[in-house]
Coordinates of C-alpha atoms in Angstrom, one line a residue:
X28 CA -58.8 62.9 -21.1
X29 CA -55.1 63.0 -21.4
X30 CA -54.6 63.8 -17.6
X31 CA -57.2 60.7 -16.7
X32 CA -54.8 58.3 -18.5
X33 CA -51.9 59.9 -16.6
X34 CA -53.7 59.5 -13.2
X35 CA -54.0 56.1 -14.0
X36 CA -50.8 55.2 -14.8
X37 CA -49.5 55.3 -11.1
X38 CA -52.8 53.1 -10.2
X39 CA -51.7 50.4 -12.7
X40 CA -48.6 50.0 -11.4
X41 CA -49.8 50.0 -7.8
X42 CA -52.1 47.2 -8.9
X43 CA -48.8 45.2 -10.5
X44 CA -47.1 45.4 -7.4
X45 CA -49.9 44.3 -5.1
X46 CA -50.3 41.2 -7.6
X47 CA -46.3 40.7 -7.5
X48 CA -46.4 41.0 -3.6
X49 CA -49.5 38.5 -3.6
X50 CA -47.7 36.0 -5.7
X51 CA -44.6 36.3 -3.5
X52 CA -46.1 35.6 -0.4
X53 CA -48.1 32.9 -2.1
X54 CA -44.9 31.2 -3.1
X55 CA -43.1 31.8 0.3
X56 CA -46.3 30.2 1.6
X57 CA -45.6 27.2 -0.7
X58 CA -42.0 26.9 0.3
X59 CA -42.7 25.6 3.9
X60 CA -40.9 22.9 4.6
X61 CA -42.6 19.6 6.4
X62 CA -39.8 18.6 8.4
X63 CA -41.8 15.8 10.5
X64 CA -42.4 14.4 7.3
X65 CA -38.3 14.8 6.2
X66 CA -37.5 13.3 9.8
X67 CA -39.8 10.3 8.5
X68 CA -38.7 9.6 5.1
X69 CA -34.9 10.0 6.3
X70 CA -35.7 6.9 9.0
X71 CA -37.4 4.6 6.5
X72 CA -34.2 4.9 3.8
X73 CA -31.5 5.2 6.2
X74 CA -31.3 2.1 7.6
X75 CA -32.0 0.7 4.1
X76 CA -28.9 2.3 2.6
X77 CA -26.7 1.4 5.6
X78 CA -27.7 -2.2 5.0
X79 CA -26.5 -2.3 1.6
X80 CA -23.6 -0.7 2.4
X81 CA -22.7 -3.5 5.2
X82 CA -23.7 -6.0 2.8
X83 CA -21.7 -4.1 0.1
X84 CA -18.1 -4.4 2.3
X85 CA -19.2 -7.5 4.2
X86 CA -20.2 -10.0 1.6
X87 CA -21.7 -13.4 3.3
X88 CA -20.5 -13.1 6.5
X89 CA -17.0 -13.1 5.3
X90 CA -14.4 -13.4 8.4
X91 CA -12.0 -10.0 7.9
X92 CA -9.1 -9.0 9.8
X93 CA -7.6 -5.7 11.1
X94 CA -6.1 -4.6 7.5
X95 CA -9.7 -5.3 5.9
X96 CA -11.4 -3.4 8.9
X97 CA -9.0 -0.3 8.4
X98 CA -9.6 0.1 5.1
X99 CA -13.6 -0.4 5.4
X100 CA -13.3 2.0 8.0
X101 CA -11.1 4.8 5.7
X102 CA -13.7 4.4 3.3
X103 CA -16.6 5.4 5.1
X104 CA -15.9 6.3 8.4
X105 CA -17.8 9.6 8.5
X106 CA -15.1 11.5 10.2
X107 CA -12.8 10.8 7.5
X108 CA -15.5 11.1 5.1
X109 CA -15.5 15.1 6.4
X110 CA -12.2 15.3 6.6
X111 CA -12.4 14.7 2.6
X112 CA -15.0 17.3 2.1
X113 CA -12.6 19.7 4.3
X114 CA -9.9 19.1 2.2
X115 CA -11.7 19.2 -0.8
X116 CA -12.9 22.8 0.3
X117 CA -9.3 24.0 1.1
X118 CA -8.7 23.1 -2.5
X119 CA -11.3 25.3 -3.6
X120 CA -10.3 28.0 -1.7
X121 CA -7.1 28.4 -3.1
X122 CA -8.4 28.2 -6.2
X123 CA -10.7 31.1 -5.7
X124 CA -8.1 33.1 -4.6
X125 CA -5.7 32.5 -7.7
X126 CA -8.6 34.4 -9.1
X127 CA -7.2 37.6 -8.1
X128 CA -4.5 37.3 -10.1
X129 CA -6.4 36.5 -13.6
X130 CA -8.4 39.4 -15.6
X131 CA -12.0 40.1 -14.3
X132 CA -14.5 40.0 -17.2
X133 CA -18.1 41.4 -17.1
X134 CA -20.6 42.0 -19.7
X135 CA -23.5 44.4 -19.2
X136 CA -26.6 44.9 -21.5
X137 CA -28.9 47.7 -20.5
X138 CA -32.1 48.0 -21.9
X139 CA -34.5 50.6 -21.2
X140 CA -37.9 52.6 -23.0
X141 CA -39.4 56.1 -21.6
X142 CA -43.2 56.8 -22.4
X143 CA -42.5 59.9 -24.1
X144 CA -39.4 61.0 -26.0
X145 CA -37.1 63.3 -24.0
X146 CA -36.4 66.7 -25.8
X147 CA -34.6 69.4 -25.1
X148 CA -35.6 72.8 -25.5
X149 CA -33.6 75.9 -26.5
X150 CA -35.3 79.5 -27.2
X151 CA -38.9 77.5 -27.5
X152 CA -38.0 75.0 -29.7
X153 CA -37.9 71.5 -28.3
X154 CA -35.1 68.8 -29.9
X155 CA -35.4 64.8 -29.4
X156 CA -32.2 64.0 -26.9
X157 CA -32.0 60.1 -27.5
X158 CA -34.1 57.3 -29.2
X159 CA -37.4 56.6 -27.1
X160 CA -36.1 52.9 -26.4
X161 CA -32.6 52.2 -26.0
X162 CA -30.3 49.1 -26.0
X163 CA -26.6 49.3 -24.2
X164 CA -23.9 46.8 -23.6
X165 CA -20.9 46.9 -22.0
X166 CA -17.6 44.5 -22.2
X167 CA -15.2 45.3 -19.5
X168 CA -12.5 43.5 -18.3
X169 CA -10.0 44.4 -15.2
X170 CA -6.8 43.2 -14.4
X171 CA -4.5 43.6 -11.3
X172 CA -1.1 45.1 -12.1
X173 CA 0.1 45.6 -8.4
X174 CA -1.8 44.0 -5.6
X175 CA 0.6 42.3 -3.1
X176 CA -2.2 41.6 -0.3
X177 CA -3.4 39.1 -3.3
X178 CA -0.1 37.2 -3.6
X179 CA 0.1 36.9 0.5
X180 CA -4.0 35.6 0.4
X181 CA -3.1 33.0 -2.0
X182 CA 0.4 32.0 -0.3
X183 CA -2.1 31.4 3.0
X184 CA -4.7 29.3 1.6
X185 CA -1.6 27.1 -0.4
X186 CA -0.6 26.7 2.9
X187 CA -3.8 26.3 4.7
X188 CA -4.7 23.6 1.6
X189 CA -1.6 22.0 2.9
X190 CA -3.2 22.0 6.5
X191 CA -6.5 20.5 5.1
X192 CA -4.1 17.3 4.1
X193 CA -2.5 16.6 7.5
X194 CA -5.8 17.0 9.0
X195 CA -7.3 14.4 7.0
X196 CA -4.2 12.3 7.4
X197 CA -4.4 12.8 11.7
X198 CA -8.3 11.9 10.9
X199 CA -6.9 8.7 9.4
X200 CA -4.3 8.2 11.8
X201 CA -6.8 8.3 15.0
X202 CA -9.6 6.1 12.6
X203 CA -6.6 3.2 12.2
X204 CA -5.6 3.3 16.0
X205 CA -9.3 3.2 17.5
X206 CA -10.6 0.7 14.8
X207 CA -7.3 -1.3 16.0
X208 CA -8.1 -1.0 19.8
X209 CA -11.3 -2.6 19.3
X210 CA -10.2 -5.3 16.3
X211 CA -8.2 -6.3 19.4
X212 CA -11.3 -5.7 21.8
X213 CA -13.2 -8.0 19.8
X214 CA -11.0 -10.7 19.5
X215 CA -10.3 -10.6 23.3
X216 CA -13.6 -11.1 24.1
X217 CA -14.2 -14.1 22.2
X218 CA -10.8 -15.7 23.6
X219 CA -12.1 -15.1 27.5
X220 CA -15.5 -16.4 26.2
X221 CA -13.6 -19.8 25.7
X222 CA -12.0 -19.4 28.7
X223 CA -14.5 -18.9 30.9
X224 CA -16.9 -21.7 29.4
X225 CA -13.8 -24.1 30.3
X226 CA -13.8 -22.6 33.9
X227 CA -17.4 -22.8 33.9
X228 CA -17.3 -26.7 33.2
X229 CA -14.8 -27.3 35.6
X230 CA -16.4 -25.0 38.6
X231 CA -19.9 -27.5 37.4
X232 CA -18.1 -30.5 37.5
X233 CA -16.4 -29.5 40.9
X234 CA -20.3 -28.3 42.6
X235 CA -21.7 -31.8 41.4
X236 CA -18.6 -33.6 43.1
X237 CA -18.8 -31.3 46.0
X238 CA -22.8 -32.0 46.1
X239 CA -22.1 -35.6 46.2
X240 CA -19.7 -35.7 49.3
X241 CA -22.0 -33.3 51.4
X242 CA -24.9 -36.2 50.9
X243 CA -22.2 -38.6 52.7
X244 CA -21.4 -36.5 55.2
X245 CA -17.7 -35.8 53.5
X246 CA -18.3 -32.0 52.7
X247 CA -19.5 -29.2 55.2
X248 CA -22.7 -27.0 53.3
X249 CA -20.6 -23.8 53.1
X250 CA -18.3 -25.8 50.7
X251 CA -21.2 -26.7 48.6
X252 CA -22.1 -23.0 48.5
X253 CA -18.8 -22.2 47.9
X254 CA -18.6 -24.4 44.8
X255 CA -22.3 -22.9 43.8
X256 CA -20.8 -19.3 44.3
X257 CA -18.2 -19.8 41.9
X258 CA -20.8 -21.5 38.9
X259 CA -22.5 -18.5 39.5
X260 CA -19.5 -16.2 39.3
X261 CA -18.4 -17.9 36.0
X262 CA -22.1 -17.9 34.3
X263 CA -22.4 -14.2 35.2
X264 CA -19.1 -13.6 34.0
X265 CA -20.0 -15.5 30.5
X266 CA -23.4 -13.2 30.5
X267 CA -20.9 -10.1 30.8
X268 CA -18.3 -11.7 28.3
X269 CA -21.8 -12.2 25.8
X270 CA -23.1 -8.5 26.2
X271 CA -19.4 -6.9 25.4
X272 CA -18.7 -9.2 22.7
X273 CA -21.8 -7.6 21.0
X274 CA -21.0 -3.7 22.1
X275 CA -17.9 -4.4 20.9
X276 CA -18.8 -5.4 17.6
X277 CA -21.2 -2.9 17.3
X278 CA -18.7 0.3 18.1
X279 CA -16.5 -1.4 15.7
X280 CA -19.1 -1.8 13.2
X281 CA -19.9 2.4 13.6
X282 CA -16.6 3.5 13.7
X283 CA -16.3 1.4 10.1
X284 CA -18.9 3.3 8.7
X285 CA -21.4 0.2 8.6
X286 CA -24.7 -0.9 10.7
X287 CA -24.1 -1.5 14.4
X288 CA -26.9 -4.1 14.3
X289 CA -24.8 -6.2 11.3
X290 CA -22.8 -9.4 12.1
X291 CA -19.2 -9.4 11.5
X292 CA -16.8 -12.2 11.9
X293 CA -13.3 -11.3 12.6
X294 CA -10.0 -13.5 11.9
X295 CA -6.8 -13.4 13.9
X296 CA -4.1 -11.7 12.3
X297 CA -0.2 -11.5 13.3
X298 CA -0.3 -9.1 16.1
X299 CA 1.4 -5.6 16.0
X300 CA 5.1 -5.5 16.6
X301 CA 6.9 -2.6 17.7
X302 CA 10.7 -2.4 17.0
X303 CA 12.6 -1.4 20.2
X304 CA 14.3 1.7 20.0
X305 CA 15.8 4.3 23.1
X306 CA 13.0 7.1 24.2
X307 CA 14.5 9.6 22.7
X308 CA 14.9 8.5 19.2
X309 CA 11.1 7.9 19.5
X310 CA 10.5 11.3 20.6
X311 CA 12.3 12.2 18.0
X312 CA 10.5 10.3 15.3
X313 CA 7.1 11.7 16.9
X314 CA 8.5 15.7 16.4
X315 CA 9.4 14.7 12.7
X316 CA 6.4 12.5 12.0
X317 CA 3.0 13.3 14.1
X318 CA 0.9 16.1 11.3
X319 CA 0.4 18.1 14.2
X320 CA 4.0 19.3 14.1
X321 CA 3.8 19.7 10.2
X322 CA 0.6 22.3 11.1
X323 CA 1.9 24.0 13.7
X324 CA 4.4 24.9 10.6
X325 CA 2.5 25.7 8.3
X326 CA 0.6 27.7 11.0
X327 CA 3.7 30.0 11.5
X328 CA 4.1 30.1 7.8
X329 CA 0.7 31.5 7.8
X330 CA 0.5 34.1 10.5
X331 CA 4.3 35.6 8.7
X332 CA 1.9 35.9 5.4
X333 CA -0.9 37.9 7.4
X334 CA 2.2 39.9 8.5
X335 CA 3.2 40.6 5.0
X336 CA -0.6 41.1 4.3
X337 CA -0.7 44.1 7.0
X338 CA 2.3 45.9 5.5
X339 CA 1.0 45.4 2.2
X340 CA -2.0 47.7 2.8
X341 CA 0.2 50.7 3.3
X342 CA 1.5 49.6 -0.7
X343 CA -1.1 51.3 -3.3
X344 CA -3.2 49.1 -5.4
X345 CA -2.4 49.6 -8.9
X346 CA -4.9 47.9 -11.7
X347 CA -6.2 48.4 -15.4
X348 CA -9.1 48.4 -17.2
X349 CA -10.7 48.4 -21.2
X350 CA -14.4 48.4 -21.9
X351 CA -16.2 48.2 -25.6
X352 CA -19.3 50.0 -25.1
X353 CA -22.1 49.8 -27.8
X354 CA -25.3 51.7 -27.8
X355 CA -28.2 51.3 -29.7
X356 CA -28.8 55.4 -29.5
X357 CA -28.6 56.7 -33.2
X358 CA -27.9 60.2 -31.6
X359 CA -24.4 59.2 -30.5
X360 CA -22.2 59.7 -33.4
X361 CA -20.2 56.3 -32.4
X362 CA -22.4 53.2 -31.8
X363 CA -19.1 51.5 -30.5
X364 CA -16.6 53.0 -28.1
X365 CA -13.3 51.9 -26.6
X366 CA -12.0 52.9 -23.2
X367 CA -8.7 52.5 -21.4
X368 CA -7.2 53.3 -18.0
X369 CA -5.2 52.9 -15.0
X370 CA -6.4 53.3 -11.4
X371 CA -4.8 53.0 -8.4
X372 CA -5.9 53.8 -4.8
X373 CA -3.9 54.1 -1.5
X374 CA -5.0 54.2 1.9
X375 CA -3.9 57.8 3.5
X376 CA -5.8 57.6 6.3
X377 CA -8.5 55.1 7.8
X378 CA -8.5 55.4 11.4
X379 CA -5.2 53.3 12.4
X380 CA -7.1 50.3 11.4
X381 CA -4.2 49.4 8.5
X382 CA -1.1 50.2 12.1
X383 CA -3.8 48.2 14.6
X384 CA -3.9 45.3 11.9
X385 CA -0.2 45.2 11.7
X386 CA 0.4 45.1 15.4
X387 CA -2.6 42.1 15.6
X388 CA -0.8 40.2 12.7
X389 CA 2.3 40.2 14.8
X390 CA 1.1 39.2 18.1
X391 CA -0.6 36.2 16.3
X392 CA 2.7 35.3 14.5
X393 CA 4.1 35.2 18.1
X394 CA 1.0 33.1 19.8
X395 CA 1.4 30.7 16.6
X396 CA 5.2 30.1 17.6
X397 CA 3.9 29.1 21.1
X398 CA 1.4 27.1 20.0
X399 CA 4.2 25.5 18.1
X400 CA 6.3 24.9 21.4
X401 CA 3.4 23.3 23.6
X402 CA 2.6 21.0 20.8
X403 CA 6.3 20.2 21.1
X404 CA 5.9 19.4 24.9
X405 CA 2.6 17.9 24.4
X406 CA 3.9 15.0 21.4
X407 CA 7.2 14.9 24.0
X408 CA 4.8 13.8 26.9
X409 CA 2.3 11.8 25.3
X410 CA 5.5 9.6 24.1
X411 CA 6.9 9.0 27.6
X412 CA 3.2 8.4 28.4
X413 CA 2.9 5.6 26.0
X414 CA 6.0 4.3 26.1
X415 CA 5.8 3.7 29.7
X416 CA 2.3 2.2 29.9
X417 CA 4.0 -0.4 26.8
X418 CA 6.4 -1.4 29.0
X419 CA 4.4 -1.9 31.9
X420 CA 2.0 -3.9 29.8
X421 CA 5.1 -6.0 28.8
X422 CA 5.9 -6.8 32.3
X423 CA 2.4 -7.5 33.3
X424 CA 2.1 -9.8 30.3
X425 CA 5.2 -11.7 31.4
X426 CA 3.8 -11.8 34.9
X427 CA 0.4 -13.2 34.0
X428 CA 1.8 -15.7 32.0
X429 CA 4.2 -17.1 34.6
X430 CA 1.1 -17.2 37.0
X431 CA -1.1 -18.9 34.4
X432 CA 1.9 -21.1 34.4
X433 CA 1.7 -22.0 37.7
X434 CA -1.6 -21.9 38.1
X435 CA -1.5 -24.3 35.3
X436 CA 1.2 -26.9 37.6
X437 CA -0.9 -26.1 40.8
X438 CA -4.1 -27.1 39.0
X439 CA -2.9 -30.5 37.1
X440 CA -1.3 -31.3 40.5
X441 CA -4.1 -30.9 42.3
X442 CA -6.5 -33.1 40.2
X443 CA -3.6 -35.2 40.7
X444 CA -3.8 -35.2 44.9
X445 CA -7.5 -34.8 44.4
X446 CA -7.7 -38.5 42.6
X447 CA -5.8 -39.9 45.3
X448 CA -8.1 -38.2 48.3
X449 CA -5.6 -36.5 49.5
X450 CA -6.7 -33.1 49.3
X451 CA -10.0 -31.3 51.0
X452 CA -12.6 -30.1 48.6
X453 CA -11.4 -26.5 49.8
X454 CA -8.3 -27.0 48.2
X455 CA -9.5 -27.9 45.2
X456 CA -11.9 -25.3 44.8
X457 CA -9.0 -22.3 45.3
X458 CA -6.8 -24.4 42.3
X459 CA -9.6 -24.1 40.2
X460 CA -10.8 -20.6 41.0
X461 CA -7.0 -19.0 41.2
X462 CA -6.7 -20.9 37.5
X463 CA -9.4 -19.5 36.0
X464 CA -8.1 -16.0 37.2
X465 CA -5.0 -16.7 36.2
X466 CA -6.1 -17.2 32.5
X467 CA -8.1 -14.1 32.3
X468 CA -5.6 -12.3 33.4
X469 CA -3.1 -13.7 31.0
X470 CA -5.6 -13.2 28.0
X471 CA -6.1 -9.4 29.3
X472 CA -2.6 -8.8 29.5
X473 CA -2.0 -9.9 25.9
X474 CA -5.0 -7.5 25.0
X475 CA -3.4 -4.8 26.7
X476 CA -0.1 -5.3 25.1
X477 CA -1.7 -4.7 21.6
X478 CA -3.7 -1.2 22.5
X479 CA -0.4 0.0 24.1
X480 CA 1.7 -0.8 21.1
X481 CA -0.4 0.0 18.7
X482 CA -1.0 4.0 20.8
X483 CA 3.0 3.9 20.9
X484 CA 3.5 3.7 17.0
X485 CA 0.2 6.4 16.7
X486 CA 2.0 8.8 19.2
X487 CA 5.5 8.1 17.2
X488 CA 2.8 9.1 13.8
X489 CA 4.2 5.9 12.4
X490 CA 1.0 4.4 12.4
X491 CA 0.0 5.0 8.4
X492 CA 3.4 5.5 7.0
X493 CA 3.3 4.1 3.7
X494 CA -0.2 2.4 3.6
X495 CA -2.4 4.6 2.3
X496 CA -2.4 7.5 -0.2
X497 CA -5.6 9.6 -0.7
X498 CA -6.3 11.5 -3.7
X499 CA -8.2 14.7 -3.9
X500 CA -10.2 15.3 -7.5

């Protein structure tokens, strides 16, 4: 009977693991996920929780300006949100790999049982070799005494942690200068709104006047559909003015980090001022300032580590060890055991890879130091870029507002000649047209004035000196 039960041993076991594999596969079954229904549930809370959060930052339909809209927008903007997690990850990385530099500790506990006691046998006589069930554990704990490569990994992630922060502040820095563009966007629109309903009331008034002197005979029908052609220019251009006031808002709404489809009320605030300075001190200021520079760097920093790194892998790695073994065997004549050592282990040969890495560590300390100089260039050019385009804006703003000026004289004169009958319908009808182009011209030109200024001081990285500090837990 003995060798039945042995025969069936293997059979039980077979049976266990069909069961196990069954109850796997069941579970693996079980673990499919529904992601029609995840793609549902998502859209009926999303636009919930994006509600509040409007709600949340725009209490009551509370007018804000450009200061409240920058920091709504640094707050959950979902870029900068990202670059936080980034950041925070960097941080974490560098943590891990101070690790290396702190003792390793493990503990093991072995536990383990044999059918039939093991014996040993000698001239025919068989003598137990160990208990039948046996409990081990192990306390070990390594330390590194020379491992340079560790001291060069955690020199690049401090640096790379540094990178993580400029990152996030260039995040900011681009949030601040596009929520700006379109604070001033917005605020355009509603000023050429008002602007072109007061040019739509006078281009009405002039089509009824004009109507009224073709029925006696005093105006020719092209001037009537002249004067019609121009109430329907300005209605088309209010419809236009209506559907980018609301894009408007609504980009500005997203790039805040609230709903699109929310209302939001904005109030004028003092417009952005740029001091003047020569072009080269501004270049300058950019190649101290921008975070771009400050990575580039680091960058270098970096690569000379990786350098450092290669060389290091010639260098032997030294480290020690203790372990407190207990056993649960009462054959052993000591249940508890320490254990001390030293190891070390150099590379002597591994196919070049350790001489190819050096050379590859190099050549990417070089590309980071031209990377370096076309940043350089690039910051250089984007400054002449946006300095120039600020100028020009200047001058076109001085232009438009000496045309609305005189449109402005040629207009109130007009009226003026126009009340005395002096002037033909025609005449009118260009004053009034060549002022209403005149004032949108003027009110773009201030618009334009703002987005150039406000790119200068972003390309200068002067944009967020000073007016925010974030914190990384």
């Amino acid at each position: 009977m003995k060798p039945m039960v042995c025969a069936a041993v293997p059979w039980g076991r077979l049976w266990c693991a069909l069961v196990a594999l069954a109850a796997g596969l069941a579970l693996l079954a079980g673990c499919a996920t529904d992601f029609d229904g995840l793609r549902r549930e998502h859209v009926e809370t999303f636009p919930g929780q994006l509600a509040s959060r409007t709600a949340a930052e725009l209490p009551d339909g509370l007018p804000v300006g450009l200061d409240d809209c920058i920091r709504i927008a640094l707050a959950n903007n979902l870029d900068a949100q990202a670059a936080r997690i980034d950041r925070r990850l960097a941080m974490l990385d560098r943590k891990i790999a101070f690790s290396h530099f702190l003792p390793h500790i493990d503990l093991q506990v072995t536990h383990y049982a044999s059918d039939r006691q093991q014996a040993l046998g000698v001239g025919g006589q068989y003598t137990p070799m160990s208990d039948q069930a046996v409990t081990s554990a192990v306390l070990g704990a390594q330390q590194a005494i020379f491992a340079p490569q560790a001291w060069f990994l955690y020199s690049a992630y401090l640096k790379g942690e540094a990178i993580s922060g400029l990152v996030a502040e260039r995040t900011r820095d681009l949030i601040r200068l596009q929520v700006t563009i379109l604070y001033f966007a917005a605020l355009s629109r509603d000023q050429s709104r008002t602007a072109i309903e007061a040019a739509l009331q006078q281009a009405q008034g002039l089509l009824g006047q004009t109507a009224a002197l073709a029925r006696e005979g005093l105006a020719t029908p092209g001037r009537v559909a002249r004067a019609r052609t121009l109430v329907q220019a300005q209605q088309t251009r209010l419809a236009e003015n209506v559907r980018n006031r609301a894009e408007t808002r609504a980009v500005l709404l997203e790039v805040m980090g609230l709903s699109p489809l929310a209302q939001i009320e904005l109030k004028p605030e003092t417009p952005i001022t740029l001091a003047e300075a020569p072009l080269v001190d501004q270049i300058l200021d950019a190649l101290l300032l921008r975070p771009e520079m400050h990575i580039a760097d680091r960058t270098i920093a970096i690569r000379k580590d990786e350098v450092r790194t290669a060389i290091a892998r010639f260098l032997p790695l030294v480290g020690g060890f203790a372990e407190l073994s207990h056993s649960s065997d009462s054959f052993l004549r000591y249940s508890e055991l320490w254990t001390f050592g030293v190891t070390g282990v150099l590379s002597v040969f591994d196919g070049f890879a350790n001489l190819h890495a050096y050379r590859a560590a190099k050549e990417r300390r070089e590309q980071a130091f031209l990377a370096r100089e076309q940043a350089c260039l690039q910051i250089m050019l984007e400054v002449i870029q946006a300095r120039s385009r600020h100028d020009q804006a200047l001058d076109n703003r001085q232009l438009a507002r000496q045309e609305l000026a005189a449109a402005t004289l040629v207009l109130s004169e007009t009226e003026a000649l126009w009340r005395e009958g002096l002037l033909t319908p025609a005449e009118r009808l260009d004053a009034v047209a060549h002022h209403a182009v005149a004032a949108s011209n003027a009110l773009v030109s201030d618009f334009q004035v703002q987005v150039t200024a406000a790119t200068l001081r972003d390309v200068m990285g002067i944009s967020g000196k000073g007016q925010d500090h974030e914190e990384i837990e």
